[in-house]
XYZ file of C-alpha atoms in Angstrom:
769
model
C 0.000 0.000 0.000
C 1.546 3.298 -1.065
C 1.863 6.455 0.991
C -1.122 8.117 -0.651
C -3.351 5.215 0.368
C -2.075 5.336 3.955
C -2.567 9.085 4.066
C -6.098 8.746 2.702
C -6.784 6.132 5.346
C -5.557 8.394 8.116
C -7.383 11.397 6.710
C -10.406 9.499 5.387
C -14.020 10.154 6.001
C -14.029 9.277 9.691
C -16.563 10.762 12.005
C -16.039 13.824 14.117
C -15.224 11.644 17.119
C -11.776 10.792 15.759
C -11.046 14.027 13.911
C -8.940 15.432 16.775
C -6.612 12.427 16.889
C -6.404 12.351 13.105
C -5.391 15.993 12.997
C -2.604 15.343 15.518
C -1.236 12.529 13.328
C -1.259 14.498 10.097
C 2.041 16.248 10.887
C 3.827 12.944 11.627
C 5.884 11.203 8.975
C 4.669 7.991 7.392
C 7.157 5.844 9.334
C 6.067 7.431 12.632
C 2.386 6.777 11.911
C 3.139 3.126 11.103
C 5.171 2.443 14.265
C 2.046 1.572 16.236
C 1.267 -1.243 13.773
C 4.828 -2.653 13.824
C 5.102 -3.266 17.558
C 5.036 -6.895 18.697
C 2.290 -6.252 21.239
C -0.080 -4.460 18.818
C -3.700 -5.315 19.635
C -6.119 -4.568 16.718
C -9.235 -4.761 18.914
C -7.849 -2.322 21.439
C -6.718 0.039 18.698
C -10.140 0.090 17.027
C -11.846 0.544 20.397
C -9.649 3.524 21.226
C -10.442 5.139 17.897
C -14.146 4.378 17.763
C -15.301 4.447 21.377
C -17.147 7.766 20.936
C -18.666 6.910 17.560
C -22.329 6.139 17.188
C -23.771 3.273 15.161
C -24.199 5.325 11.987
C -20.600 6.542 12.085
C -19.305 3.023 12.697
C -21.313 1.723 9.770
C -19.889 4.504 7.625
C -16.346 3.610 8.707
C -16.942 -0.097 8.021
C -18.276 0.734 4.581
C -15.213 2.853 3.904
C -12.855 0.074 5.014
C -14.665 -2.487 2.840
C -14.323 -0.161 -0.158
C -10.616 0.247 0.614
C -10.213 -3.508 0.919
C -11.801 -4.061 -2.489
C -9.608 -1.391 -4.055
C -6.505 -2.951 -2.479
C -7.470 -6.409 -3.740
C -7.985 -5.082 -7.238
C -4.639 -3.258 -7.108
C -2.920 -6.437 -5.912
C -4.491 -8.409 -8.744
C -3.266 -5.872 -11.289
C 0.230 -5.964 -9.792
C 0.297 -9.764 -9.894
C -0.799 -9.823 -13.534
C 1.753 -7.164 -14.404
C 4.646 -9.202 -12.903
C 3.609 -12.713 -13.919
C 5.959 -12.841 -16.908
C 9.055 -11.982 -14.881
C 8.005 -14.354 -12.101
C 7.601 -17.291 -14.489
C 10.924 -16.597 -16.198
C 12.664 -16.522 -12.828
C 10.927 -19.737 -11.720
C 12.008 -21.536 -14.876
C 15.579 -20.341 -14.535
C 15.626 -21.577 -10.938
C 14.221 -24.957 -12.040
C 16.838 -25.249 -14.807
C 19.571 -24.334 -12.331
C 18.354 -26.971 -9.888
C 18.452 -29.567 -12.649
C 21.980 -28.580 -13.614
C 23.103 -28.746 -9.983
C 21.563 -32.207 -9.669
C 23.395 -33.392 -12.784
C 26.636 -31.920 -11.477
C 26.171 -33.680 -8.155
C 25.580 -37.005 -9.882
C 28.670 -36.494 -12.018
C 30.790 -35.662 -8.992
C 29.433 -38.703 -7.172
C 30.311 -40.906 -10.131
C 33.825 -39.528 -10.297
C 34.268 -39.890 -6.549
C 33.074 -43.478 -6.711
C 35.506 -44.197 -9.523
C 38.440 -42.709 -7.612
C 37.406 -44.596 -4.506
C 37.201 -47.835 -6.492
C 40.687 -47.364 -7.914
C 42.140 -46.612 -4.505
C 40.416 -49.674 -3.042
C 41.917 -51.857 -5.751
C 45.346 -50.561 -4.952
C 44.716 -51.238 -1.257
C 43.688 -54.830 -1.941
C 46.844 -55.419 -3.973
C 48.953 -54.085 -1.114
C 47.349 -56.584 1.284
C 47.951 -59.621 -0.944
C 51.211 -60.480 0.905
C 49.261 -62.499 3.543
C 49.134 -66.283 3.809
C 48.073 -67.980 0.589
C 45.324 -70.089 2.176
C 43.647 -67.076 3.786
C 43.796 -65.129 0.520
C 42.280 -68.048 -1.308
C 39.330 -68.202 1.085
C 38.660 -64.449 0.772
C 38.773 -64.572 -2.974
C 36.436 -67.578 -3.016
C 33.945 -65.824 -0.704
C 34.122 -62.602 -2.691
C 33.600 -64.386 -5.975
C 30.579 -66.162 -4.536
C 29.102 -62.871 -3.272
C 29.783 -61.106 -6.558
C 28.145 -63.957 -8.404
C 24.925 -63.518 -6.373
C 24.915 -59.717 -6.892
C 25.555 -60.109 -10.582
C 22.704 -62.594 -10.877
C 20.328 -60.182 -9.085
C 21.528 -57.291 -11.191
C 20.992 -59.222 -14.433
C 17.530 -60.279 -13.268
C 16.736 -56.698 -12.180
C 17.760 -55.272 -15.547
C 15.761 -57.875 -17.468
C 12.668 -57.226 -15.359
C 12.991 -53.470 -15.748
C 13.435 -53.837 -19.509
C 10.260 -55.912 -19.746
C 8.286 -53.424 -17.647
C 9.404 -50.512 -19.782
C 8.685 -52.310 -23.062
C 5.191 -53.248 -21.857
C 4.673 -49.682 -20.532
C 3.783 -50.938 -17.059
C 4.628 -47.615 -15.527
C 3.638 -48.241 -11.923
C 5.582 -51.502 -11.719
C 8.566 -49.883 -13.438
C 8.506 -47.074 -10.880
C 8.346 -49.654 -8.084
C 11.300 -51.547 -9.590
C 13.325 -48.367 -9.878
C 12.543 -47.500 -6.282
C 13.615 -51.015 -5.246
C 16.869 -50.644 -7.157
C 17.583 -47.279 -5.589
C 16.830 -48.679 -2.128
C 19.219 -51.571 -2.680
C 21.923 -49.296 -4.001
C 21.487 -46.995 -1.019
C 21.591 -49.904 1.420
C 24.643 -51.401 -0.236
C 26.384 -48.077 -0.136
C 25.660 -47.621 3.551
C 26.735 -51.182 4.501
C 29.509 -51.280 1.923
C 28.392 -54.727 0.783
C 29.183 -53.934 -2.867
C 32.314 -52.799 -4.479
C 32.406 -49.331 -5.876
C 32.529 -50.675 -9.414
C 29.338 -52.713 -9.062
C 27.625 -49.959 -7.101
C 28.561 -47.429 -9.741
C 27.265 -49.763 -12.463
C 23.975 -50.210 -10.563
C 23.473 -46.462 -10.085
C 24.296 -45.743 -13.710
C 21.843 -48.391 -14.889
C 19.082 -47.023 -12.675
C 19.706 -43.464 -13.944
C 19.607 -44.600 -17.579
C 16.412 -46.584 -17.103
C 14.831 -43.715 -15.211
C 15.621 -41.381 -18.103
C 14.270 -43.920 -20.568
C 11.009 -44.156 -18.612
C 10.775 -40.352 -18.464
C 11.189 -40.141 -22.238
C 8.465 -42.748 -22.708
C 6.108 -40.806 -20.470
C 6.893 -37.541 -22.279
C 6.166 -39.211 -25.589
C 2.895 -40.532 -24.205
C 1.723 -37.085 -23.110
C 2.419 -35.715 -26.597
C 0.124 -38.248 -28.269
C -3.275 -36.745 -29.301
C -5.008 -39.913 -28.142
C -3.767 -39.524 -24.573
C -6.603 -38.041 -22.563
C -8.140 -37.876 -19.125
C -6.920 -40.458 -16.612
C -4.135 -41.725 -18.862
C -2.728 -38.202 -19.254
C -2.851 -37.484 -15.538
C -1.237 -40.845 -14.747
C 1.633 -40.211 -17.174
C 2.212 -36.724 -15.779
C 2.049 -37.970 -12.197
C 4.578 -40.716 -12.986
C 6.886 -38.178 -14.603
C 6.584 -36.029 -11.499
C 7.485 -39.021 -9.315
C 10.610 -39.453 -11.402
C 11.723 -36.063 -10.081
C 11.003 -33.938 -13.166
C 7.978 -31.929 -11.959
C 8.524 -28.744 -14.049
C 8.843 -30.761 -17.239
C 5.770 -32.801 -16.321
C 3.658 -29.686 -15.746
C 4.817 -28.102 -18.991
C 4.003 -31.303 -20.907
C 0.559 -31.374 -19.289
C -0.208 -27.854 -20.477
C 1.243 -28.537 -23.931
C -0.988 -31.588 -24.257
C -4.086 -29.522 -23.516
C -2.868 -26.834 -25.907
C -2.434 -29.399 -28.656
C -5.950 -30.740 -28.156
C -7.323 -27.194 -28.026
C -5.762 -26.279 -31.374
C -7.071 -29.477 -32.923
C -10.623 -28.803 -31.751
C -10.441 -25.201 -32.910
C -9.249 -26.254 -36.366
C -12.108 -28.728 -36.708
C -14.597 -26.025 -35.715
C -13.452 -23.417 -38.252
C -16.516 -22.597 -40.401
C -16.917 -20.632 -43.597
C -16.843 -16.845 -43.450
C -20.620 -16.673 -43.806
C -21.217 -18.594 -40.579
C -19.108 -16.478 -38.216
C -21.318 -15.044 -35.524
C -22.831 -15.753 -32.135
C -23.151 -19.510 -32.727
C -19.517 -19.812 -33.762
C -18.455 -17.664 -30.827
C -20.419 -19.788 -28.367
C -18.913 -23.030 -29.696
C -15.369 -21.663 -29.796
C -15.676 -20.085 -26.359
C -17.018 -23.347 -24.945
C -14.036 -25.260 -26.360
C -11.420 -22.779 -25.158
C -12.628 -22.209 -21.624
C -13.624 -25.846 -21.024
C -10.086 -26.833 -22.080
C -8.601 -24.265 -19.717
C -10.879 -25.534 -16.950
C -9.790 -29.130 -17.601
C -6.136 -28.100 -17.595
C -6.661 -26.321 -14.275
C -8.349 -29.426 -12.821
C -5.534 -31.710 -13.992
C -2.882 -29.347 -12.671
C -4.583 -29.131 -9.284
C -5.084 -32.893 -9.096
C -1.446 -33.722 -9.879
C 0.543 -30.780 -8.550
C -1.756 -29.245 -5.945
C -1.492 -25.549 -5.237
C 2.258 -25.128 -5.434
C 2.925 -21.480 -6.407
C 5.357 -22.243 -9.233
C 2.922 -24.543 -11.011
C -0.068 -22.297 -10.316
C 1.765 -19.326 -11.797
C 2.692 -21.295 -14.900
C -0.930 -22.392 -15.258
C -2.172 -18.791 -15.033
C 0.392 -17.613 -17.584
C -0.570 -20.442 -19.928
C -4.277 -19.696 -19.507
C -3.681 -16.005 -20.243
C -1.834 -16.876 -23.451
C -4.604 -19.211 -24.613
C -7.203 -16.555 -23.808
C -5.266 -13.944 -25.777
C -4.971 -16.309 -28.757
C -8.723 -16.990 -28.571
C -9.479 -13.279 -28.361
C -7.334 -12.560 -31.423
C -9.189 -15.214 -33.423
C -12.515 -13.783 -32.335
C -11.404 -10.239 -33.140
C -10.217 -11.216 -36.597
C -13.207 -13.299 -37.643
C -16.164 -11.839 -35.729
C -15.637 -8.575 -33.898
C -13.590 -6.722 -36.501
C -16.080 -7.359 -39.295
C -19.030 -6.530 -37.039
C -17.436 -3.346 -35.727
C -16.498 -2.146 -39.214
C -20.166 -2.067 -40.243
C -21.481 -0.802 -36.913
C -22.936 -4.202 -35.981
C -23.013 -3.635 -32.264
C -25.605 -6.340 -31.591
C -23.399 -9.162 -32.912
C -20.299 -7.817 -31.182
C -22.174 -7.345 -27.903
C -23.613 -10.865 -27.974
C -20.196 -12.362 -28.694
C -18.516 -10.467 -25.857
C -21.366 -11.361 -23.505
C -21.022 -15.069 -24.351
C -17.253 -15.023 -23.824
C -17.471 -13.215 -20.501
C -20.174 -15.622 -19.302
C -17.954 -18.631 -20.037
C -14.944 -16.851 -18.599
C -16.747 -16.090 -15.345
C -17.205 -19.822 -14.699
C -13.434 -20.129 -14.268
C -13.334 -17.666 -11.392
C -14.451 -20.421 -9.024
C -11.200 -22.207 -9.951
C -9.145 -19.125 -9.158
C -8.658 -18.045 -12.791
C -9.840 -14.490 -13.431
C -9.386 -14.054 -17.175
C -12.046 -11.397 -17.678
C -9.508 -8.517 -17.548
C -7.635 -10.126 -20.446
C -10.750 -10.268 -22.590
C -11.859 -6.779 -21.616
C -8.455 -5.319 -22.470
C -8.507 -6.897 -25.924
C -12.188 -6.396 -26.718
C -12.622 -2.828 -25.470
C -11.051 -1.016 -28.496
C -13.222 -2.895 -30.992
C -16.359 -2.466 -28.920
C -15.700 1.260 -28.591
C -15.218 1.424 -32.356
C -18.513 -0.412 -32.830
C -20.189 2.049 -30.439
C -18.910 5.047 -32.388
C -19.798 3.515 -35.738
C -23.271 2.662 -34.512
C -23.807 6.225 -33.280
C -22.658 7.566 -36.653
C -25.092 5.213 -38.366
C -27.932 6.554 -36.202
C -26.930 10.110 -37.074
C -26.691 9.403 -40.801
C -29.930 7.435 -40.928
C -31.892 10.169 -39.150
C -30.324 12.848 -41.360
C -31.426 10.925 -44.441
C -34.995 10.649 -43.142
C -35.018 14.331 -42.167
C -34.516 15.208 -45.826
C -37.936 13.704 -46.600
C -39.732 14.195 -43.272
C -43.082 15.985 -43.640
C -42.900 16.966 -39.938
C -46.326 15.531 -39.180
C -46.704 13.728 -35.870
C -47.983 10.161 -36.075
C -47.968 7.087 -33.893
C -45.500 4.307 -34.518
C -46.481 2.286 -37.616
C -48.199 -1.012 -36.917
C -45.837 -3.962 -36.743
C -42.829 -1.889 -35.684
C -40.956 -3.361 -32.722
C -41.057 -1.344 -29.526
C -38.355 -1.594 -26.888
C -39.462 -4.052 -24.243
C -38.807 -1.697 -21.355
C -40.398 1.373 -22.914
C -43.488 2.635 -21.130
C -45.279 5.795 -22.145
C -48.190 5.823 -19.768
C -47.225 9.282 -18.583
C -47.355 10.603 -22.126
C -50.721 9.465 -23.393
C -51.178 5.858 -22.280
C -50.427 4.991 -25.888
C -47.642 5.068 -28.393
C -45.726 8.348 -28.714
C -46.572 10.697 -31.564
C -43.464 11.729 -33.472
C -42.470 12.527 -37.015
C -40.868 9.824 -39.170
C -37.265 10.851 -38.503
C -37.898 11.116 -34.750
C -39.492 7.661 -34.719
C -36.428 6.316 -36.457
C -34.107 8.101 -34.021
C -36.018 6.738 -31.022
C -36.107 3.133 -32.255
C -32.414 3.099 -33.182
C -31.371 4.565 -29.819
C -33.583 2.034 -28.003
C -31.952 -0.869 -29.859
C -28.512 0.662 -29.331
C -28.969 0.886 -25.544
C -30.370 -2.647 -25.388
C -27.201 -3.877 -27.087
C -24.987 -1.910 -24.715
C -26.764 -3.519 -21.753
C -25.111 -6.798 -22.755
C -21.739 -5.110 -22.199
C -22.243 -4.075 -18.578
C -18.903 -5.647 -17.628
C -17.057 -3.212 -19.894
C -18.518 -0.272 -17.917
C -19.404 1.749 -20.991
C -22.287 3.629 -19.358
C -20.622 7.032 -19.315
C -19.298 6.902 -22.869
C -22.601 5.481 -24.125
C -24.686 8.244 -22.564
C -22.234 10.821 -23.867
C -22.544 9.329 -27.343
C -26.347 9.360 -27.210
C -26.204 12.984 -26.078
C -23.978 13.917 -29.014
C -26.261 12.154 -31.471
C -29.267 13.913 -29.965
C -27.477 17.247 -30.291
C -26.852 16.446 -33.938
C -30.526 15.613 -34.447
C -31.574 18.849 -32.716
C -29.245 20.717 -35.066
C -31.139 19.140 -37.943
C -34.414 20.328 -36.432
C -32.990 23.829 -36.044
C -31.870 23.699 -39.653
C -35.434 22.820 -40.644
C -36.644 26.230 -39.445
C -36.878 28.735 -42.331
C -34.795 31.316 -40.467
C -31.832 28.906 -40.256
C -31.142 29.416 -43.947
C -30.112 32.976 -43.115
C -27.526 31.776 -40.589
C -24.218 31.468 -42.429
C -22.637 29.339 -39.696
C -25.411 26.743 -39.817
C -25.290 26.766 -43.597
C -21.590 25.922 -43.581
C -21.966 23.174 -40.980
C -24.896 21.486 -42.688
C -23.980 22.188 -46.287
C -23.795 18.452 -46.982
C -27.122 17.673 -45.247
C -30.418 18.402 -46.925
C -33.280 18.982 -44.498
C -36.873 19.508 -45.502
C -38.165 22.896 -44.369
C -40.956 23.134 -41.820
C -43.078 25.763 -43.560
C -46.181 25.972 -41.384
C -46.495 26.791 -37.729
C -47.820 23.282 -37.062
C -44.768 21.743 -38.675
C -42.461 24.036 -36.738
C -44.146 23.207 -33.435
C -43.829 19.528 -34.413
C -40.066 20.029 -34.403
C -40.314 21.093 -30.775
C -42.645 18.198 -29.974
C -40.078 15.751 -31.382
C -37.200 17.144 -29.352
C -39.117 17.642 -26.105
C -40.685 14.167 -26.068
C -37.318 12.548 -26.762
C -35.515 14.597 -24.103
C -38.234 14.481 -21.430
C -39.472 10.926 -21.692
C -38.072 8.543 -24.267
C -34.312 8.950 -23.924
C -34.240 9.115 -20.083
C -36.420 5.999 -19.916
C -34.130 4.203 -22.334
C -31.082 5.284 -20.332
C -32.551 3.568 -17.262
C -31.494 0.265 -18.857
C -27.882 1.165 -18.168
C -28.430 1.491 -14.428
C -27.168 -1.422 -12.285
C -29.754 -3.871 -11.053
C -29.639 -2.558 -7.501
C -30.722 0.876 -8.730
C -33.847 -0.359 -10.492
C -37.167 -1.281 -8.922
C -37.613 -4.703 -7.408
C -40.284 -6.946 -8.822
C -42.317 -6.739 -5.629
C -42.364 -2.946 -5.592
C -45.196 -0.984 -7.181
C -44.240 0.693 -10.469
C -43.013 4.250 -10.225
C -43.176 7.094 -12.659
C -40.232 7.172 -15.025
C -39.399 10.727 -14.009
C -39.023 9.609 -10.362
C -36.520 6.905 -11.241
C -34.681 9.053 -13.768
C -33.870 11.796 -11.284
C -32.467 9.625 -8.496
C -28.890 9.623 -9.656
C -26.895 12.854 -10.024
C -25.358 11.647 -13.276
C -28.780 10.918 -14.721
C -30.069 14.315 -13.661
C -27.081 16.103 -15.178
C -27.437 14.104 -18.400
C -31.120 15.006 -18.605
C -30.297 18.682 -18.013
C -27.906 18.549 -20.943
C -30.661 17.078 -23.088
C -32.908 19.925 -22.007
C -30.284 22.479 -22.981
C -30.330 21.093 -26.520
C -34.111 21.437 -26.579
C -33.730 24.996 -25.269
C -31.510 25.795 -28.267
C -34.250 24.629 -30.604
C -36.898 26.575 -28.684
C -34.789 29.734 -28.727
C -34.280 29.388 -32.485
C -38.037 28.897 -32.911
C -38.849 31.995 -30.831
C -36.188 34.061 -32.578
C -37.549 33.049 -35.986
C -41.140 34.025 -35.155
C -40.125 37.207 -33.336
C -38.089 38.385 -36.316
C -40.881 37.387 -38.682
C -43.279 39.453 -36.582
C -41.065 42.516 -36.153
C -39.401 42.865 -39.551
C -41.286 43.456 -42.792
C -40.318 42.198 -46.233
C -38.848 45.562 -47.236
C -36.526 45.608 -44.206
C -38.558 48.061 -42.098
C -39.920 47.169 -38.683
C -43.586 46.811 -37.816
C -43.007 48.574 -34.496
C -41.219 51.931 -34.279
C -41.317 55.187 -32.347
C -43.123 57.103 -35.099
C -46.310 55.026 -34.741
C -46.656 56.475 -31.232
C -45.198 59.973 -31.640
C -47.352 61.004 -34.627
C -50.635 60.027 -32.981
C -50.816 63.486 -31.380
C -50.798 65.134 -34.834
C -54.325 63.858 -35.522
C -57.119 66.177 -34.430
C -59.693 63.419 -34.126
C -59.934 61.204 -31.060
C -58.488 57.785 -32.005
C -60.481 54.609 -31.695
C -58.554 52.924 -28.946
C -57.345 49.457 -29.835
C -54.026 47.628 -29.502
C -51.436 48.313 -32.216
C -51.392 45.928 -35.212
C -48.151 44.156 -34.230
C -49.610 43.178 -30.870
C -52.840 42.090 -32.518
C -50.764 39.824 -34.775
C -48.752 38.609 -31.776
C -51.968 37.743 -29.932
C -53.360 35.916 -32.958
C -50.104 33.975 -33.437
C -49.929 32.961 -29.793
C -53.575 31.914 -29.835
C -53.017 29.699 -32.881
C -49.886 28.206 -31.369
C -51.651 27.514 -28.085
C -54.330 25.599 -29.951
C -51.754 23.589 -31.925
C -49.656 22.920 -28.830
C -52.694 21.635 -26.931
C -52.980 18.770 -29.415
C -49.257 18.081 -29.702
C -48.135 18.351 -26.083
C -50.673 16.097 -24.403
C -49.504 15.441 -20.873
C -46.682 17.981 -21.270
C -48.651 21.246 -21.113
C -45.863 22.935 -19.189
C -43.589 22.792 -22.213
C -46.257 24.500 -24.332
C -46.683 27.163 -21.664
C -42.939 27.828 -21.520
C -42.820 28.023 -25.317
C -45.517 30.732 -25.447
C -43.852 32.528 -22.549
C -40.459 32.578 -24.277
C -41.921 33.784 -27.584
C -43.736 36.657 -25.859
C -40.602 37.549 -23.892
C -38.521 37.546 -27.086
C -40.766 40.169 -28.742
C -41.058 42.382 -25.661
C -37.345 42.136 -24.869
C -36.558 43.235 -28.412
C -38.725 46.338 -27.886
C -37.122 46.975 -24.503
C -33.589 46.764 -25.916
C -34.144 48.509 -29.293
C -31.794 51.494 -29.015
C -33.144 53.296 -32.081
C -36.702 53.107 -30.741
C -35.774 54.673 -27.412
C -33.443 57.226 -28.945
C -36.365 58.509 -31.030
C -38.664 58.480 -27.988
C -36.245 60.181 -25.586
C -33.998 62.272 -27.806
C -35.832 62.603 -31.105
C -36.939 65.905 -32.660
C -40.567 65.184 -31.770
C -41.358 64.195 -28.185
C -43.796 61.478 -27.218
C -47.245 63.042 -26.655
C -50.080 62.041 -24.332
C -51.957 60.042 -26.991
C -48.815 58.108 -27.957
C -48.090 57.407 -24.316
C -51.653 56.217 -23.815
C -51.397 53.920 -26.868
C -48.072 52.441 -25.710
C -49.536 51.952 -22.241
C -52.558 50.198 -23.780
C -50.359 47.911 -25.898
C -48.353 46.808 -22.876
C -51.466 46.249 -20.738
C -52.946 44.265 -23.617
C -49.893 41.950 -23.609
C -50.101 41.549 -19.826
C -53.795 40.672 -20.022
C -53.697 38.033 -22.765
C -50.496 36.515 -21.357
C -52.089 36.327 -17.924
C -55.255 34.753 -19.296
C -53.157 32.263 -21.292
C -51.139 31.455 -18.145
C -47.795 32.267 -19.735
C -47.130 35.610 -18.025
C -43.770 35.220 -16.307
C -42.366 37.478 -13.626
C -39.586 38.486 -15.983
C -42.067 39.432 -18.735
C -44.223 41.405 -16.307
C -41.194 43.297 -15.003
C -39.906 44.119 -18.502
C -43.333 45.492 -19.497
C -43.490 47.648 -16.363
C -39.991 48.939 -17.181
C -41.107 49.883 -20.716
C -44.152 51.740 -19.365
C -42.053 53.498 -16.723
C -39.463 54.551 -19.288
C -42.141 55.977 -21.594
C -43.711 57.885 -18.681
C -40.306 59.298 -17.745
C -39.705 60.496 -21.313
C -43.051 62.379 -21.291
C -42.310 63.803 -17.849
C -38.981 65.068 -19.171
C -40.885 67.431 -21.522
C -42.494 69.186 -18.521
C -45.872 67.492 -18.878
C -47.480 65.557 -16.046
C -48.039 62.122 -17.649
C -50.462 60.936 -15.006
C -52.789 63.873 -15.697
C -53.344 62.689 -19.272
C -53.536 58.947 -18.599
C -56.864 57.343 -17.724
C -57.315 55.015 -14.778
C -55.843 51.529 -14.861
C -59.317 50.000 -15.074
C -59.795 51.720 -18.430
C -56.747 49.975 -19.936
C -57.840 46.630 -18.573
C -61.375 47.104 -19.945
C -60.216 48.162 -23.404
C -57.701 45.298 -23.535
C -60.411 42.810 -22.516
C -62.773 44.137 -25.211
C -59.965 43.867 -27.770
C -59.426 40.224 -26.859
C -63.130 39.505 -27.337
C -63.162 41.306 -30.674
C -60.067 39.483 -31.933
C -61.427 36.119 -30.822
C -64.914 36.791 -32.288
C -66.640 36.713 -28.911
C -67.579 40.414 -28.706
C -71.250 41.376 -28.190
C -71.944 45.069 -27.484
C -75.543 45.353 -28.690
C -77.041 46.125 -25.269
C -74.064 47.954 -23.710
C -73.744 51.745 -23.680
C -70.103 52.705 -24.107
C -68.067 55.874 -24.012
C -67.099 57.365 -27.348
C -63.454 56.661 -26.692
C -64.017 52.889 -26.227
C -64.424 50.285 -28.922
C -68.090 49.785 -29.886
C -70.062 47.411 -31.972
C -69.565 49.741 -34.926
C -65.797 49.182 -34.959
C -64.903 47.685 -38.275
C -61.999 45.439 -39.009
C -60.587 48.105 -41.302
C -60.549 50.779 -38.617
C -59.156 48.371 -36.058
C -56.198 47.124 -38.077
C -55.482 50.425 -39.813
C -54.769 52.269 -36.573
C -51.121 52.943 -35.941
C -49.924 51.802 -39.362
C -48.608 55.194 -40.421
């Protein structure tokens, strides 16, 4: 554990009960802080009690959770370190094994030479003692010859028996015979019952026969027909002969040979590569690795050297399998954006691979490391395909909202009860976008082990932004934007000519961002974050907003929709304000020159605000049908459009320069007309429930600024303005007239108020000069 980990442990998220002691230890060096753990009398229970005695249950649970997280992180770091150093460890182990074998051979050689020297010296000693009495020497020689004759007979019989056992491949009996020969040689050497020459001959014979048996066993393990019990028996016998490293390597090579043979027999034609081929190949590879692990454990146990060699061998076989799968399946699927095939193949491989974890073989990181680049490529290609497909449909989209065509597959987890208890109504390109994203996220769900949630959601967001850009480009005003024209020069988008078509653009984007995409993204949440089967169903919006990442992602979707809404409002505001000849439909002159007329005007809102009211009324009616269940979005849309027009008037410098500094000051009639126009906007926005605080404040600022400009001329503006009730009454009558609900036959009105005799010509001609 490095110093940063220790520091984080000492400064971690402990409760306030141990903060004082933690602060006192912060200034100590790392070695000083670790001294308490290095003492021989360190008591863990007493240490924890001293640190946690003032902590409550919640704080202790929090500390336990933190320690468990740290333990998992440490285990994962240890696993990565082990994998990173396996190659060097195996090379060192093999070099040590080779060195041990060389030392053993050297020892045997030295023993042989020592025995030879000892035999020669013994012969010389016997010759020097031959000066004794002739009868005694004759008896010794006779006894020795008799003893040598018995040993030679046993040795000849032993060699014949061993030869027969080896030729008949009776391994167990041959091993027993070799053990018997070694025991006799050892006993004879200890008791000195054999001469050095005979003893040396016996040891040499045993060594040669042992090597011959080892070669036979090695040859047996290399035969393709050697399987199961026979293979394990041969390897075990080779291990008993003292050549364990070679036996283990031969065991793994035998399984590798069988694996390659099975893989060659499975190789299909190019047309049949896919999930079925992947499942069969994965079954062969990982079942072979599992069998090799079982054989290794049965013969060699859990000795670290053999276990490490097994893991290294398994990693190499897994890498070879992954390369085959990449070349024949994943690469071709990823190149055409076939995420479904690639996802299924990876899911199958990881499922088989996970079965080996019970045997202590965690090969999933190997597969993930090799598969991740291709899967990420497939993700990107699939997102590009969604973008291109939707762009192609947008070129022919009539921007009419319809339900999903009959027979079209819906995502299994999609529920739109909060929308209209029915299928969503979208245009053709939006339907295509929704279905492709649904299928895309379903495919990604198969790759949960790769942890692609963040990159997947980011990709979906980018594709949605691209689709929103297409919708913005479908607005007529976007053709005047040079930047958009350059970006989308290679994409043809059908224009949304009518207001209904333009509002349909907003309906597409808002339904996708508010409901469909967040619901689809719920598939990427881990199982513990989703509802249990025994829980009552919750609204999608409740589940979608539980995680901060989900909320932030949804906010980013909303910002894309806001861009489209702002472009929509800007288009209609400019269409309302600017005329075809470049002039504006609202200017200071329409108010300032009202005082030049001698006749009392027929009070009615100015034409631009009549048109604004009519446009908003039409849009409200269209939005009511399109935004079923999402009335708030329609309200915000009308609010933003009204604000856009009024804000333009509030910030138009030329308008206010003419009002405040122009050659002709604003008169009482012009002030009254401007006041009426603003009260008219307040009234119909309030009745339509889209009067925001910001809009109300901006209107009051406009009225106050106009009053100040009149007061600057020395006139008392309040002396010429009627009561507030008058403006509200005239504005209400105007709304009834414009909506066709006016009825003044039995009402006696003042001459300055609109009457039943007001004609459409007089109403819409006022203020047009």
